[in-house]
XYZ file of C-alpha atoms in Angstrom:
421
model
C 5.114 17.555 -60.044
C 6.717 20.374 -58.115
C 4.163 22.970 -57.101
C 4.930 26.589 -57.858
C 5.032 29.189 -55.124
C 2.388 31.916 -55.070
C 2.688 35.446 -53.701
C 0.466 38.500 -53.237
C 1.646 41.477 -55.288
C -1.369 43.799 -55.358
C -4.464 44.740 -53.362
C -7.558 46.835 -53.858
C -10.672 47.483 -51.793
C -13.786 49.556 -51.414
C -15.421 48.957 -48.040
C -17.427 50.635 -45.276
C -14.081 51.782 -43.837
C -12.597 53.338 -46.971
C -12.844 53.669 -50.717
C -9.325 52.305 -51.238
C -7.262 49.536 -49.676
C -4.911 51.907 -47.763
C -7.810 53.972 -46.376
C -9.635 50.810 -45.342
C -6.544 49.411 -43.614
C -5.753 52.615 -41.728
C -9.281 52.822 -40.310
C -9.193 49.117 -39.459
C -6.021 49.583 -37.420
C -7.636 52.546 -35.655
C -10.690 50.508 -34.682
C -13.200 52.640 -36.598
C -16.758 51.342 -36.922
C -18.333 51.488 -40.365
C -21.883 51.161 -39.016
C -24.477 53.896 -39.488
C -28.117 54.424 -40.442
C -28.969 52.863 -43.798
C -29.221 55.407 -46.608
C -29.981 53.062 -49.529
C -33.686 52.795 -48.640
C -36.304 53.705 -46.039
C -35.925 51.309 -43.102
C -38.745 52.668 -40.945
C -40.767 49.451 -41.231
C -37.779 47.114 -40.784
C -36.434 45.582 -37.590
C -32.890 46.748 -38.368
C -32.226 50.336 -39.414
C -28.459 50.312 -39.797
C -25.678 48.648 -41.752
C -22.087 49.136 -42.854
C -22.488 50.908 -46.192
C -19.713 52.190 -48.440
C -19.442 55.929 -47.723
C -19.298 58.881 -50.123
C -19.681 56.706 -53.188
C -20.700 58.277 -56.475
C -20.788 55.947 -59.478
C -20.076 58.783 -61.905
C -16.725 59.370 -60.204
C -15.690 55.994 -61.625
C -17.896 55.281 -64.651
C -19.713 57.255 -67.272
C -23.491 57.255 -67.012
C -23.990 54.645 -69.727
C -21.526 52.244 -68.052
C -23.028 52.770 -64.588
C -26.551 52.073 -65.817
C -25.454 48.694 -67.183
C -23.941 47.484 -63.900
C -25.364 46.438 -60.550
C -23.708 48.091 -57.564
C -21.848 44.901 -56.629
C -20.284 44.827 -60.097
C -19.236 48.472 -59.798
C -17.492 47.723 -56.501
C -15.766 44.716 -58.105
C -14.303 46.725 -60.944
C -13.141 49.566 -58.697
C -11.291 47.178 -56.355
C -9.840 45.202 -59.271
C -8.568 48.367 -60.966
C -6.823 49.431 -57.764
C -5.290 45.992 -57.196
C -3.948 45.720 -60.744
C -2.430 49.191 -60.513
C -0.966 48.390 -57.092
C 0.647 45.215 -58.442
C 2.710 47.160 -60.977
C 1.916 44.635 -63.713
C 2.838 46.134 -67.096
C -0.051 44.756 -69.102
C 1.486 45.890 -72.372
C 4.263 43.366 -71.748
C 2.291 40.547 -70.131
C 0.896 37.469 -71.865
C -2.784 38.014 -71.132
C -3.528 34.384 -71.952
C -1.783 33.592 -68.653
C -3.768 36.023 -66.475
C -7.139 34.959 -65.083
C -9.965 36.201 -62.881
C -11.638 34.180 -60.114
C -14.243 36.137 -58.206
C -16.454 35.234 -55.256
C -20.033 36.484 -54.935
C -22.541 35.250 -52.399
C -25.766 36.746 -53.751
C -24.961 38.922 -56.768
C -27.228 41.578 -58.237
C -30.002 41.450 -55.658
C -30.819 45.146 -56.120
C -31.260 44.668 -59.853
C -33.473 41.626 -59.283
C -35.535 43.513 -56.710
C -36.042 46.540 -58.963
C -37.068 44.488 -61.974
C -39.435 42.275 -59.967
C -41.109 45.253 -58.296
C -41.465 47.018 -61.631
C -43.153 43.963 -63.140
C -45.469 43.663 -60.139
C -46.570 47.276 -60.636
C -46.916 47.371 -64.413
C -46.863 43.819 -65.737
C -50.585 43.141 -65.599
C -51.392 46.313 -67.526
C -48.506 46.551 -69.951
C -47.007 43.070 -69.978
C -43.363 42.290 -69.177
C -41.049 45.266 -69.641
C -37.712 43.996 -68.436
C -34.443 45.777 -69.069
C -32.212 44.024 -71.630
C -29.477 44.398 -69.000
C -31.519 42.661 -66.279
C -29.850 39.272 -66.552
C -26.268 40.515 -67.191
C -26.542 42.900 -64.220
C -27.910 40.232 -61.896
C -25.857 37.088 -62.474
C -23.076 36.236 -60.065
C -20.373 35.613 -62.665
C -20.629 38.974 -64.395
C -17.990 40.655 -62.206
C -15.358 38.104 -63.213
C -16.443 38.391 -66.823
C -16.398 42.183 -66.857
C -12.932 42.418 -65.312
C -11.535 40.055 -67.930
C -13.275 41.987 -70.720
C -11.941 45.312 -69.447
C -8.335 44.076 -69.483
C -8.404 41.373 -72.135
C -7.441 38.599 -69.697
C -7.901 35.212 -71.401
C -6.848 32.956 -68.494
C -9.202 30.968 -66.213
C -12.324 33.013 -65.575
C -15.261 32.141 -63.318
C -17.189 32.925 -60.149
C -17.284 31.020 -56.868
C -20.467 30.995 -54.799
C -20.450 29.502 -51.310
C -22.310 32.183 -49.354
C -19.980 33.995 -46.965
C -17.047 31.727 -47.880
C -17.288 32.691 -51.577
C -14.256 34.937 -51.929
C -12.022 32.755 -49.775
C -12.912 29.934 -52.137
C -11.964 32.270 -54.997
C -8.555 32.895 -53.420
C -8.048 29.186 -52.776
C -8.905 28.334 -56.361
C -6.631 31.053 -57.707
C -3.803 29.791 -55.484
C -4.257 26.255 -56.749
C -4.481 27.271 -60.405
C -1.208 29.180 -60.195
C 0.726 26.577 -58.234
C -0.401 23.945 -60.734
C 0.888 26.071 -63.596
C -2.524 26.913 -65.066
C -1.933 30.674 -64.863
C 0.834 33.173 -64.132
C -1.332 35.676 -62.259
C -4.963 35.819 -61.164
C -7.185 38.697 -60.100
C -8.925 37.073 -57.136
C -11.469 38.510 -54.750
C -15.123 39.090 -54.104
C -17.902 41.644 -53.911
C -21.371 42.118 -52.469
C -23.992 44.872 -52.348
C -27.066 43.433 -50.635
C -28.114 46.282 -48.325
C -31.546 46.585 -49.919
C -35.063 45.748 -48.652
C -34.913 42.125 -49.788
C -31.472 41.609 -48.230
C -32.160 43.257 -44.895
C -35.716 41.927 -44.723
C -34.613 38.400 -45.485
C -31.896 38.353 -42.849
C -34.262 40.022 -40.346
C -36.778 37.235 -40.920
C -34.057 34.754 -39.923
C -33.246 36.771 -36.775
C -29.651 36.957 -38.016
C -29.105 40.730 -37.821
C -28.455 42.897 -34.804
C -31.382 45.153 -33.918
C -29.362 47.519 -31.732
C -30.840 50.503 -33.577
C -30.079 52.956 -30.776
C -26.322 52.285 -30.964
C -25.215 51.100 -34.430
C -21.494 51.740 -34.021
C -21.336 49.376 -31.036
C -23.740 46.760 -32.392
C -21.190 44.369 -33.867
C -19.474 42.935 -30.814
C -17.980 39.525 -31.637
C -17.219 37.280 -28.653
C -19.031 39.576 -26.224
C -21.822 38.114 -24.129
C -24.438 40.647 -25.269
C -23.917 40.111 -29.022
C -27.222 39.885 -30.855
C -26.415 39.267 -34.512
C -24.306 40.536 -37.378
C -24.363 43.832 -39.271
C -24.640 43.717 -43.043
C -21.751 45.236 -44.958
C -21.010 45.857 -48.618
C -18.035 46.427 -50.881
C -15.250 44.512 -52.556
C -11.755 43.230 -51.924
C -9.259 42.042 -54.542
C -5.806 40.447 -54.312
C -3.415 39.862 -57.172
C -1.953 36.393 -56.775
C 1.155 35.741 -58.856
C 3.623 32.953 -59.491
C 6.781 33.719 -57.528
C 9.279 33.417 -60.386
C 7.253 35.782 -62.524
C 6.967 38.300 -59.681
C 10.703 38.194 -58.963
C 11.602 38.524 -62.637
C 9.715 41.790 -62.941
C 10.884 43.132 -59.576
C 7.450 43.186 -58.004
C 6.797 44.233 -54.426
C 5.710 41.108 -52.551
C 3.351 41.592 -49.613
C 3.244 37.971 -48.495
C 3.299 34.395 -49.708
C 0.189 32.236 -49.869
C 1.099 29.148 -47.877
C -1.971 26.938 -47.946
C -5.731 26.597 -48.142
C -8.419 24.441 -46.637
C -12.047 23.633 -47.416
C -14.669 21.614 -45.570
C -18.395 21.268 -44.947
C -20.269 21.211 -41.663
C -22.959 18.943 -43.197
C -25.112 20.014 -40.270
C -27.619 22.855 -40.881
C -28.595 25.266 -43.643
C -27.639 28.358 -41.613
C -26.141 27.430 -38.223
C -22.559 26.340 -37.746
C -21.944 23.042 -35.962
C -22.043 23.818 -32.211
C -18.857 21.834 -31.634
C -17.103 23.566 -34.540
C -16.447 20.299 -36.374
C -16.263 21.826 -39.849
C -14.239 24.765 -38.567
C -11.707 22.430 -36.962
C -11.411 20.396 -40.133
C -10.907 23.385 -42.428
C -8.173 24.926 -40.252
C -6.358 21.608 -39.912
C -6.536 21.059 -43.662
C -5.070 24.509 -44.297
C -2.212 23.815 -41.873
C -1.564 20.459 -43.518
C -1.602 21.998 -46.991
C 0.876 24.645 -45.877
C 3.124 22.077 -44.176
C 2.770 24.059 -40.960
C 2.266 23.260 -37.302
C -0.227 25.155 -35.135
C 2.610 27.023 -33.420
C 3.691 28.502 -36.776
C 0.581 30.716 -36.825
C 0.642 34.038 -34.982
C -2.694 35.578 -35.981
C -6.155 34.340 -36.911
C -8.623 36.650 -38.619
C -11.740 34.816 -37.517
C -15.134 34.570 -39.168
C -16.503 36.074 -35.931
C -19.844 37.477 -37.074
C -21.204 38.458 -33.626
C -23.803 35.687 -33.496
C -24.241 33.561 -30.402
C -23.686 30.079 -31.829
C -21.134 31.042 -34.494
C -18.696 32.831 -32.194
C -18.823 30.084 -29.571
C -18.223 27.278 -32.043
C -15.317 29.063 -33.742
C -13.616 29.844 -30.425
C -13.984 26.195 -29.425
C -12.596 25.030 -32.772
C -9.516 27.233 -32.384
C -8.791 25.755 -28.955
C -9.212 22.226 -30.266
C -6.903 22.754 -33.256
C -4.241 24.929 -31.645
C -4.180 23.490 -28.147
C -1.977 25.447 -25.738
C -0.771 27.621 -28.614
C -4.291 29.086 -28.759
C -3.221 31.251 -25.820
C -0.192 32.580 -27.701
C -2.172 33.638 -30.770
C -3.741 36.956 -31.538
C -7.318 36.544 -32.694
C -9.534 39.280 -34.078
C -12.802 39.772 -35.886
C -12.559 42.721 -38.243
C -16.291 42.296 -38.903
C -16.694 44.283 -35.699
C -15.679 47.262 -37.896
C -16.548 46.391 -41.495
C -19.732 44.515 -40.767
C -20.279 41.267 -42.641
C -19.529 41.735 -46.330
C -21.054 38.338 -47.152
C -19.460 37.128 -50.400
C -16.769 39.810 -50.175
C -15.825 39.077 -46.557
C -13.143 36.490 -47.256
C -11.186 38.649 -49.707
C -11.281 41.753 -47.497
C -10.250 39.743 -44.438
C -7.501 37.972 -46.387
C -6.217 41.429 -47.315
C -6.158 42.335 -43.605
C -4.270 39.113 -42.892
C -1.708 39.889 -45.605
C -1.187 43.400 -44.248
C -0.843 42.070 -40.690
C 2.004 39.857 -41.918
C 3.496 42.686 -43.979
C 3.370 45.336 -41.231
C 3.530 43.195 -38.061
C 0.334 44.555 -36.560
C -2.933 42.869 -35.584
C -6.172 44.848 -36.002
C -8.615 44.844 -33.100
C -11.968 43.315 -32.275
C -13.855 46.430 -31.201
C -16.851 47.006 -28.923
C -15.978 44.632 -26.085
C -16.759 46.008 -22.628
C -15.084 44.548 -19.562
C -17.418 42.086 -17.894
C -19.574 41.554 -20.974
C -18.500 37.952 -21.188
C -19.956 34.722 -22.529
C -19.428 31.879 -20.023
C -18.877 29.463 -22.923
C -15.900 31.416 -24.346
C -12.384 31.147 -22.925
C -11.125 34.711 -22.467
C -7.610 33.538 -21.733
C -7.354 33.606 -25.519
C -6.269 36.976 -26.879
C -9.152 38.377 -28.907
C -7.258 41.674 -29.425
C -10.106 43.594 -27.869
C -10.520 47.275 -28.728
C -6.948 48.177 -29.696
C -4.558 47.000 -32.412
C -1.442 45.204 -31.169
C 2.067 45.298 -32.596
C 3.743 41.927 -32.783
C 5.744 39.860 -35.231
C 3.246 38.045 -37.460
C 5.099 35.255 -39.221
C 1.911 33.741 -40.596
C -1.799 34.498 -40.461
C -4.828 32.304 -41.010
C -8.171 33.685 -42.258
C -11.457 31.841 -41.664
C -14.748 32.210 -43.519
C -17.858 30.103 -43.002
C -21.035 30.292 -45.088
C -24.693 29.317 -44.935
C -25.023 25.766 -46.162
C -22.082 24.691 -44.028
C -19.368 25.909 -46.406
C -15.992 26.498 -44.730
C -12.890 27.961 -46.378
C -9.557 28.990 -44.924
C -6.376 30.489 -46.321
C -2.933 30.944 -44.756
C -0.453 33.668 -45.696
C 3.097 34.021 -44.411
C 6.073 36.332 -44.625
C 7.859 35.999 -47.910
C 11.425 34.735 -47.854
C 13.323 33.634 -50.938
């Protein structure tokens, strides 16, 4: 069976760096930090007081009050990004066969705010009044509701489900969408991810694991991947969506093509529930599998958007894995962690970072890894590699690889390349 080719024809995003994909991308290229004091709740008793929240967001700018009350924040972000991506793709839905359009959406946690609110309410009133749960509690909380709601809004009858693999969730969604289309199971898929976990349970839980930075006196410089003084990641929130489409269908309708999806890889560390393997074994395997799937050699890649969360073990193991897979070509690559600006969007990270990878290929520019200070080095990281510190770099990007690794040892990788007929 000859596999079909798959291209990216639309993008949408709402992130700590912008409420649209273009605004997000422009601030990413400029090296803007999305970190600031948390506004969603009072952090005075928490170890970490800051995060990368979506800015200037008002639900009623996008939904009527009745709609907004029925949706968790992560679902709202999902729909906003999906609406933008579908519009950007130029798909004329009045002419499309909606049986051939699907939705695959990655979510790491889901409606944690809804769960928290309902549980706290029961704790306060349950003993006196009995259970008084909202009838929308379960639909607002479950991880698959974003995929379901997008399909309901547009009448898409194609494959529809959620992927959950912690921080690799939305890269898994993109990989699945890619495979479904190239196997002929769909013509186009709305693929992406969302997360909105900057609430007491989210921040408190990650604080208890010592996973978050506590640089409360300097939030904008707290996420510093590959720097020696890094002390943990910053939580982010938002959504990223890509429209993946079968090439023949895209060409027939004259679609703008941002890039072609070349290959995907998946692996497991099988090592620890939260820590990556110190030798980067799973990371090496997932990148090699993506290269093999794409029929590419290491030297065909020009840019890697790394997982790079700004944790001690994670950054070291990923840098080592890149050297092991790419050999001498590791020194010719550009590498960057855009989490230094967006924070870690958890289940949405892979889709947002895949969007950055697509735009790097489309515009021939590599976004930076911000917040590195000369001399703030980790002796276990090879700084002869180009981590694109502090300033975006123009270069031809023939192909880009995007890594995401999740708690539980889940690893997912996707490769995009310049489109050529």
